[in-house]
PDB file of C-alpha atoms in Angstrom:
ATOM      1  CA  MET A 128       0.000   0.000   0.000  1.00 71.00           C
ATOM      2  CA  LYS A 129       2.837   2.392   0.864  1.00 72.00           C
ATOM      3  CA  LYS A 130       4.533   1.634  -2.435  1.00 75.00           C
ATOM      4  CA  LEU A 131       1.347   2.450  -4.307  1.00 70.00           C
ATOM      5  CA  LEU A 132       1.019   5.789  -2.497  1.00 70.00           C
ATOM      6  CA  ILE A 133       4.660   6.631  -3.182  1.00 80.00           C
ATOM      7  CA  ILE A 134       4.277   5.764  -6.861  1.00 80.00           C
ATOM      8  CA  ALA A 135       1.121   7.879  -7.084  1.00 72.00           C
ATOM      9  CA  ALA A 136       2.862  10.804  -5.365  1.00 72.00           C
ATOM     10  CA  VAL A 137       5.881  10.598  -7.681  1.00 70.00           C
ATOM     11  CA  PHE A 138       3.623  10.367 -10.731  1.00 69.00           C
ATOM     12  CA  SER A 139       1.565  13.374  -9.568  1.00 71.00           C
ATOM     13  CA  PHE A 140       4.714  15.372  -8.897  1.00 66.00           C
ATOM     14  CA  GLY A 141       5.984  14.550 -12.396  1.00 70.00           C
ATOM     15  CA  ILE A 142       2.746  15.665 -14.022  1.00 72.00           C
ATOM     16  CA  LEU A 143       2.606  18.898 -12.004  1.00 67.00           C
ATOM     17  CA  SER A 144       6.231  19.800 -12.682  1.00 67.00           C
ATOM     18  CA  ALA A 145       5.794  19.131 -16.405  1.00 64.00           C
ATOM     19  CA  HIS A 146       2.709  21.367 -16.396  1.00 60.00           C
ATOM     20  CA  ALA A 147       4.613  24.096 -14.538  1.00 61.00           C
ATOM     21  CA  GLN A 148       7.334  24.090 -17.216  1.00 60.00           C
ATOM     22  CA  ARG A 149       4.882  25.334 -19.809  1.00 58.00           C
ATOM     23  CA  GLY A 150       4.441  29.072 -20.247  1.00 55.00           C
ATOM     24  CA  PRO A 151       1.312  30.908 -19.077  1.00 52.00           C
ATOM     25  CA  MET A 152      -0.105  31.109 -22.590  1.00 49.00           C
ATOM     26  CA  GLN A 153       0.439  27.390 -23.129  1.00 51.00           C
ATOM     27  CA  ARG A 154      -1.275  26.570 -19.835  1.00 46.00           C
ATOM     28  CA  SER A 155      -4.295  28.639 -20.784  1.00 52.00           C
ATOM     29  CA  GLY A 156      -4.568  26.722 -24.044  1.00 56.00           C
ATOM     30  CA  MET A 157      -4.264  29.863 -26.172  1.00 58.00           C
ATOM     31  CA  ASN A 158      -2.270  29.464 -29.336  1.00 65.00           C
ATOM     32  CA  ALA A 159      -1.053  32.322 -31.503  1.00 65.00           C
ATOM     33  CA  GLU A 160      -4.165  32.280 -33.706  1.00 65.00           C
ATOM     34  CA  LYS A 161      -6.521  32.492 -30.754  1.00 64.00           C
ATOM     35  CA  ARG A 162      -4.491  35.343 -29.192  1.00 66.00           C
ATOM     36  CA  ALA A 163      -4.594  37.233 -32.500  1.00 62.00           C
ATOM     37  CA  GLU A 164      -8.341  36.664 -32.700  1.00 60.00           C
ATOM     38  CA  MET A 165      -8.754  37.931 -29.135  1.00 65.00           C
ATOM     39  CA  ALA A 166      -6.837  41.083 -30.031  1.00 74.00           C
ATOM     40  CA  SER A 167      -9.898  42.726 -31.530  1.00 86.00           C
ATOM     41  CA  PRO A 168     -11.944  44.799 -29.070  1.00 89.00           C
ATOM     42  CA  GLU A 169     -15.158  43.416 -30.562  1.00 90.00           C
ATOM     43  CA  LYS A 170     -14.163  39.824 -29.882  1.00 90.00           C
ATOM     44  CA  ARG A 171     -13.068  40.597 -26.307  1.00 90.00           C
ATOM     45  CA  ALA A 172     -16.293  42.499 -25.626  1.00 91.00           C
ATOM     46  CA  GLU A 173     -18.342  39.648 -27.061  1.00 92.00           C
ATOM     47  CA  MET A 174     -16.583  37.027 -24.942  1.00 91.00           C
ATOM     48  CA  MET A 175     -16.885  39.061 -21.738  1.00 92.00           C
ATOM     49  CA  THR A 176     -20.564  39.735 -22.445  1.00 93.00           C
ATOM     50  CA  ASN A 177     -21.277  36.071 -23.167  1.00 92.00           C
ATOM     51  CA  ARG A 178     -19.559  35.040 -19.949  1.00 93.00           C
ATOM     52  CA  MET A 179     -21.585  37.562 -17.946  1.00 92.00           C
ATOM     53  CA  ALA A 180     -24.809  36.589 -19.706  1.00 91.00           C
ATOM     54  CA  GLU A 181     -24.209  32.956 -18.843  1.00 91.00           C
ATOM     55  CA  LYS A 182     -23.320  33.593 -15.194  1.00 92.00           C
ATOM     56  CA  LEU A 183     -25.931  36.283 -14.506  1.00 90.00           C
ATOM     57  CA  GLU A 184     -28.673  35.086 -16.851  1.00 90.00           C
ATOM     58  CA  LEU A 185     -28.960  38.414 -18.667  1.00 89.00           C
ATOM     59  CA  ASN A 186     -31.862  39.074 -21.051  1.00 93.00           C
ATOM     60  CA  GLU A 187     -31.239  40.347 -24.599  1.00 92.00           C
ATOM     61  CA  ALA A 188     -31.641  44.033 -23.708  1.00 93.00           C
ATOM     62  CA  GLN A 189     -29.166  43.694 -20.851  1.00 92.00           C
ATOM     63  CA  LYS A 190     -26.753  41.788 -23.091  1.00 91.00           C
ATOM     64  CA  GLN A 191     -26.836  44.602 -25.660  1.00 93.00           C
ATOM     65  CA  GLU A 192     -26.138  47.273 -23.042  1.00 93.00           C
ATOM     66  CA  VAL A 193     -23.381  45.258 -21.379  1.00 92.00           C
ATOM     67  CA  TYR A 194     -21.831  44.540 -24.794  1.00 93.00           C
ATOM     68  CA  ALA A 195     -21.809  48.277 -25.600  1.00 94.00           C
ATOM     69  CA  ILE A 196     -20.083  49.032 -22.279  1.00 93.00           C
ATOM     70  CA  HIS A 197     -17.520  46.270 -22.789  1.00 93.00           C
ATOM     71  CA  LEU A 198     -16.865  47.366 -26.366  1.00 92.00           C
ATOM     72  CA  GLU A 199     -16.340  50.986 -25.357  1.00 94.00           C
ATOM     73  CA  ASN A 200     -13.839  50.025 -22.655  1.00 94.00           C
ATOM     74  CA  ALA A 201     -12.073  47.442 -24.830  1.00 91.00           C
ATOM     75  CA  SER A 202     -11.675  50.015 -27.609  1.00 92.00           C
ATOM     76  CA  LYS A 203     -10.237  52.565 -25.165  1.00 93.00           C
ATOM     77  CA  ARG A 204      -7.788  49.996 -23.783  1.00 92.00           C
ATOM     78  CA  GLN A 205      -6.742  49.015 -27.324  1.00 91.00           C
ATOM     79  CA  ALA A 206      -6.062  52.663 -28.231  1.00 91.00           C
ATOM     80  CA  GLU A 207      -4.090  53.214 -25.005  1.00 93.00           C
ATOM     81  CA  MET A 208      -2.024  50.101 -25.626  1.00 91.00           C
ATOM     82  CA  GLU A 209      -1.218  51.147 -29.193  1.00 92.00           C
ATOM     83  CA  ALA A 210      -0.226  54.624 -27.974  1.00 94.00           C
ATOM     84  CA  ARG A 211       2.087  53.069 -25.366  1.00 95.00           C
ATOM     85  CA  ARG A 212       3.659  50.831 -28.034  1.00 94.00           C
ATOM     86  CA  ALA A 213       4.290  53.833 -30.307  1.00 95.00           C
ATOM     87  CA  GLU A 214       5.766  55.785 -27.395  1.00 95.00           C
ATOM     88  CA  MET A 215       8.070  52.904 -26.441  1.00 95.00           C
ATOM     89  CA  LYS A 216       9.206  52.521 -30.052  1.00 95.00           C
ATOM     90  CA  ALA A 217      10.018  56.241 -30.259  1.00 95.00           C
ATOM     91  CA  LYS A 218      11.942  56.095 -26.966  1.00 96.00           C
ATOM     92  CA  ARG A 219      13.866  53.031 -28.136  1.00 95.00           C
ATOM     93  CA  GLU A 220      14.844  54.762 -31.388  1.00 96.00           C
ATOM     94  CA  GLU A 221      15.890  57.900 -29.506  1.00 96.00           C
ATOM     95  CA  MET A 222      17.981  55.853 -27.093  1.00 96.00           C
ATOM     96  CA  LEU A 223      19.713  53.997 -29.944  1.00 94.00           C
ATOM     97  CA  ALA A 224      20.500  57.297 -31.690  1.00 96.00           C
ATOM     98  CA  LYS A 225      22.050  58.681 -28.483  1.00 96.00           C
ATOM     99  CA  GLN A 226      24.047  55.490 -28.009  1.00 92.00           C
ATOM    100  CA  LYS A 227      25.419  55.676 -31.577  1.00 93.00           C
ATOM    101  CA  GLU A 228      26.316  59.322 -31.083  1.00 95.00           C
ATOM    102  CA  GLN A 229      28.146  58.493 -27.844  1.00 93.00           C
ATOM    103  CA  GLN A 230      30.077  55.658 -29.478  1.00 89.00           C
ATOM    104  CA  ALA A 231      31.068  57.873 -32.396  1.00 91.00           C
ATOM    105  CA  LYS A 232      32.429  60.478 -29.972  1.00 93.00           C
ATOM    106  CA  ILE A 233      34.360  57.838 -28.034  1.00 90.00           C
ATOM    107  CA  GLU A 234      35.807  56.318 -31.215  1.00 89.00           C
ATOM    108  CA  ALA A 235      36.921  59.784 -32.357  1.00 92.00           C
ATOM    109  CA  VAL A 236      39.054  60.100 -29.204  1.00 93.00           C
ATOM    110  CA  LEU A 237      40.687  56.656 -29.528  1.00 91.00           C
ATOM    111  CA  THR A 238      43.723  55.682 -31.553  1.00 92.00           C
ATOM    112  CA  PRO A 239      43.176  53.111 -34.358  1.00 92.00           C
ATOM    113  CA  GLU A 240      44.526  50.287 -32.144  1.00 93.00           C
ATOM    114  CA  GLN A 241      42.330  51.338 -29.215  1.00 93.00           C
ATOM    115  CA  ARG A 242      39.347  51.656 -31.543  1.00 91.00           C
ATOM    116  CA  GLU A 243      39.894  48.107 -32.764  1.00 92.00           C
ATOM    117  CA  LYS A 244      40.088  46.793 -29.204  1.00 93.00           C
ATOM    118  CA  PHE A 245      37.028  48.881 -28.240  1.00 91.00           C
ATOM    119  CA  VAL A 246      35.005  47.300 -31.053  1.00 90.00           C
ATOM    120  CA  GLU A 247      36.231  43.849 -29.981  1.00 92.00           C
ATOM    121  CA  LEU A 248      35.184  44.439 -26.350  1.00 92.00           C
ATOM    122  CA  ARG A 249      31.814  45.792 -27.449  1.00 90.00           C
ATOM    123  CA  ASP A 250      31.202  42.694 -29.577  1.00 91.00           C
ATOM    124  CA  GLU A 251      32.159  40.413 -26.669  1.00 92.00           C
ATOM    125  CA  ASN A 252      29.731  42.257 -24.386  1.00 90.00           C
ATOM    126  CA  ARG A 253      26.961  41.938 -26.972  1.00 89.00           C
ATOM    127  CA  GLU A 254      27.619  38.215 -27.292  1.00 89.00           C
ATOM    128  CA  ARG A 255      27.505  37.806 -23.512  1.00 88.00           C
ATOM    129  CA  MET A 256      24.234  39.746 -23.302  1.00 87.00           C
ATOM    130  CA  ASN A 257      22.729  37.650 -26.107  1.00 85.00           C
ATOM    131  CA  THR A 258      23.694  34.501 -24.197  1.00 83.00           C
ATOM    132  CA  ILE A 259      21.985  35.823 -21.081  1.00 80.00           C
ATOM    133  CA  ARG A 260      18.914  36.835 -23.080  1.00 79.00           C
ATOM    134  CA  ASP A 261      18.755  33.407 -24.731  1.00 78.00           C
ATOM    135  CA  ALA A 262      19.046  31.724 -21.326  1.00 74.00           C
ATOM    136  CA  ARG A 263      15.693  33.164 -20.311  1.00 72.00           C
ATOM    137  CA  ASN A 264      13.961  31.160 -23.037  1.00 71.00           C
ATOM    138  CA  ASN A 265      16.236  28.131 -22.905  1.00 68.00           C
ATOM    139  CA  PRO A 266      15.197  25.026 -20.954  1.00 61.00           C
ATOM    140  CA  ASP A 267      18.875  24.426 -20.205  1.00 62.00           C
ATOM    141  CA  SER A 268      19.257  27.873 -18.657  1.00 61.00           C
ATOM    142  CA  GLU A 269      20.659  26.356 -15.451  1.00 64.00           C
ATOM    143  CA  LYS A 270      23.654  25.163 -17.466  1.00 63.00           C
ATOM    144  CA  LEU A 271      24.153  28.663 -18.817  1.00 60.00           C
ATOM    145  CA  GLN A 272      23.949  30.079 -15.290  1.00 63.00           C
ATOM    146  CA  GLN A 273      26.602  27.626 -14.125  1.00 66.00           C
ATOM    147  CA  ARG A 274      28.766  28.429 -17.141  1.00 64.00           C
ATOM    148  CA  ARG A 275      28.535  32.122 -16.279  1.00 64.00           C
ATOM    149  CA  ARG A 276      29.620  31.374 -12.709  1.00 66.00           C
ATOM    150  CA  GLY A 277      32.553  29.372 -14.060  1.00 66.00           C
ATOM    151  CA  ASN A 278      31.344  25.971 -12.864  1.00 61.00           C
ATOM    152  CA  ILE A 279      31.006  24.592 -16.414  1.00 58.00           C
ATOM    153  CA  ARG A 280      33.256  25.451 -19.319  1.00 57.00           C
ATOM    154  CA  PRO A 281      31.759  25.965 -22.798  1.00 55.00           C
ATOM    155  CA  ARG A 282      32.337  23.238 -25.364  1.00 58.00           C
ATOM    156  CA  GLY A 283      35.720  23.476 -27.011  1.00 55.00           C
ATOM    157  CA  GLN A 284      37.405  24.931 -23.914  1.00 54.00           C
ATOM    158  CA  ARG A 285      38.000  21.676 -22.085  1.00 49.00           C
TER     159      ARG A 285
END
């Protein structure tokens, strides 16, 4: 009996940990097509209204009014989100322009040898940052963390 309980516990733990490894969108069952479909304010308003109508047993007149309210708010949220995206894009472009300007000024001060080494160091830093960024989406990110700490050497450096 104890063995059966232990086996059941281990099996349950395995299922739960496998489920936890999936991202939030995967857990919710939403694929890219469904998310794109949900992006329209009309579709979101319709789904929210249908859910409310089902739970609260709304009549047709109430459903129409609730739908109008949901649609108005969903449209406002959509416009706000698009404005924020445009603002972030503009800030990102401005920041990149300032960064390029700064690097041009620095390179103007350096000798050709220093400039070459500066470019080399910058490329190494970019590579390291890309590795860190990739580790966030990599299931083997623990290995990358250990490699960064020096516990594991990259392939080819053994």
